[in-house]
Amino acid sequence: MKVQRLEVLPSLQNMFQLLSHCWSRLQAIQEPIRKVTLLVMGLDNTGKTSLITEIQRVLSCEVLPTTKPNQTELRVDQFEVSLVDLSRGQRSWGTWRNHYGDAHGIIFVLDSSNVLRMEEAKRTLGHLLAHPRISGKPLLLLANKQDKVDALLPCELIECLSLEKLVNENKSLCRIEPSSATKSLHKSQSRTILQGLRWLLHTIAINYSVLSARVQQDSLDQKAPREQEAPRRATRAHSQTRGERFAL
Ligand SMILES: Nc1nc2c(ncn2[C@@H]2O[C@H](COP(=O)(O)OP(=O)(O)OP(=O)(O)O)[C@@H](O)[C@H]2O)c(=O)[nH]1
Ligand SMILES: [Mg+2]
């Protein structure tokens, strides 16, 4: 009897494992592909573009073709992700603001070694999170340049930026991950970047239908003033021409 039970149990176990494996594969196939737009922001020179390149390198087989400049399309798990690289070099809040409505979430990149600009980063992050088209959307902070000797640790950055207060005020879910966008570094550095990215995507997924409806509405609202501006600009141009004609 005992021998028989010993033979039956492993085969039952195998069958159970096989069934649960099939079930999770089936679930993954059935899950819809979700389109997600993430804005990659931060002060200039913090490593935004380098981090996007690093993500592309690590997920090389998952990069999708794109025609838009400053935009990278990736397939991560069941998500089609657009990473929009918003360079602070453009030095224009207007340019940034034109993208807020499209975002499901934010990746904010910090240069952890630049203590002198931490106050500026705090102010920028504060303005960003308080914006009506951003407030409440999930935020991933990448504490970049951790390879530098003078880099602040994530726990020190939380203090410096008064992060807890900031995210609570704006009801944004937040996670901070250490990162380094230097290719020569150990694999564990890219692991934390991908870990953070996956957290952000799964946080978005939990609330996907609500967030998507908001993105749809915000994107429309964002375009509306520009469309209203167009006839006004045309009238201005027209009256200017008339003015010029009168002056002649
Ligand atoms: N040591 C170190 N250097 C980094 C790291 N990430 C980026 N850099 C360097 O920092 C500089 C700026 O990096 P970028 O990726 O161009 O920064 P950015 O935020 O895209 O800059 P803008 O587009 O001008 O806003 C480059 O010289 C990078 O090589 C990092 O993790 N560690
Ligand atoms: Mg850049």
GROMACS .gro file of N, CA and C in nm, residues 23 43 96 176 195 240:
model
   18
   23TRP      N    1  -0.252   2.684  -1.694
   23TRP     CA    2  -0.348   2.787  -1.655
   23TRP      C    3  -0.286   2.926  -1.659
   43LEU      N    4   1.550   6.699  -1.435
   43LEU     CA    5   1.633   6.813  -1.475
   43LEU      C    6   1.726   6.768  -1.587
   96TRP      N    7   0.678   7.053  -2.208
   96TRP     CA    8   0.648   6.942  -2.117
   96TRP      C    9   0.498   6.927  -2.100
  176ILE      N   10   1.075   5.443  -0.537
  176ILE     CA   11   1.208   5.493  -0.573
  176ILE      C   12   1.302   5.373  -0.589
  195GLN      N   13   1.288   4.641  -1.261
  195GLN     CA   14   1.200   4.616  -1.146
  195GLN      C   15   1.107   4.736  -1.126
  240GLN      N   16  -0.303   9.177  -3.877
  240GLN     CA   17  -0.169   9.232  -3.892
  240GLN      C   18  -0.148   9.270  -4.039
   0.00000   0.00000   0.00000
